[in-house]
GROMACS .gro file of C-alpha atoms in nm:
model
   54
    1UNK     CA    1  14.131   5.989  11.694
    2UNK     CA    2  13.824   5.846  11.918
    3UNK     CA    3  13.453   5.786  11.817
    4UNK     CA    4  13.417   6.035  12.084
    5UNK     CA    5  13.588   6.347  11.914
    6UNK     CA    6  13.474   6.217  11.544
    7UNK     CA    7  13.131   6.199  11.660
    8UNK     CA    8  13.172   6.555  11.864
    9UNK     CA    9  13.356   6.704  11.533
   10UNK     CA   10  13.030   6.593  11.340
   11UNK     CA   11  12.787   6.737  11.599
   12UNK     CA   12  13.009   7.088  11.601
   13UNK     CA   13  12.982   7.074  11.195
   14UNK     CA   14  12.598   7.009  11.166
   15UNK     CA   15  12.508   7.195  11.414
   16UNK     CA   16  12.660   7.484  11.329
   17UNK     CA   17  12.534   7.475  10.985
   18UNK     CA   18  12.187   7.387  11.085
   19UNK     CA   19  12.211   7.743  11.314
   20UNK     CA   20  12.313   7.881  10.994
   21UNK     CA   21  12.021   7.821  10.845
   22UNK     CA   22  11.793   7.868  11.081
   23UNK     CA   23  11.964   8.201  11.142
   24UNK     CA   24  11.907   8.284  10.772
   25UNK     CA   25  11.544   8.185  10.706
   26UNK     CA   26  11.436   8.359  11.028
   27UNK     CA   27  11.618   8.664  10.910
   28UNK     CA   28  11.443   8.654  10.614
   29UNK     CA   29  11.123   8.528  10.664
   30UNK     CA   30  10.934   8.913  10.677
   31UNK     CA   31  11.105   8.972  10.393
   32UNK     CA   32  10.889   8.758  10.214
   33UNK     CA   33  10.662   8.888   9.899
   34UNK     CA   34  10.366   8.695  10.060
   35UNK     CA   35  10.430   8.836  10.422
   36UNK     CA   36  10.379   9.204  10.306
   37UNK     CA   37   9.988   9.282  10.422
   38UNK     CA   38  10.096   9.076  10.755
   39UNK     CA   39  10.369   9.303  10.846
   40UNK     CA   40  10.217   9.684  10.742
   41UNK     CA   41   9.891   9.546  10.968
   42UNK     CA   42  10.160   9.465  11.263
   43UNK     CA   43  10.285   9.818  11.228
   44UNK     CA   44   9.983  10.014  11.205
   45UNK     CA   45   9.837   9.775  11.479
   46UNK     CA   46   9.991  10.030  11.763
   47UNK     CA   47   9.810  10.348  11.635
   48UNK     CA   48   9.462  10.183  11.671
   49UNK     CA   49   9.240  10.363  11.868
   50UNK     CA   50   9.394  10.636  11.897
   51UNK     CA   51   9.202  10.949  11.791
   52UNK     CA   52   9.426  11.264  11.868
   53UNK     CA   53   9.765  11.145  11.814
   54UNK     CA   54   9.889  11.237  12.177
   0.00000   0.00000   0.00000
């Protein structure tokens, strides 16, 4: 195998692993215990200022 193929295979493997770690991290971010208050605030923010419910 040439150096190019070796480096490409290494980059593909490490790149896939890095993308998987970032994906799992971003999916888990909203479920961290400290984010509960922020999540509730953002979920209810769209209803502020509406008195009649329409």
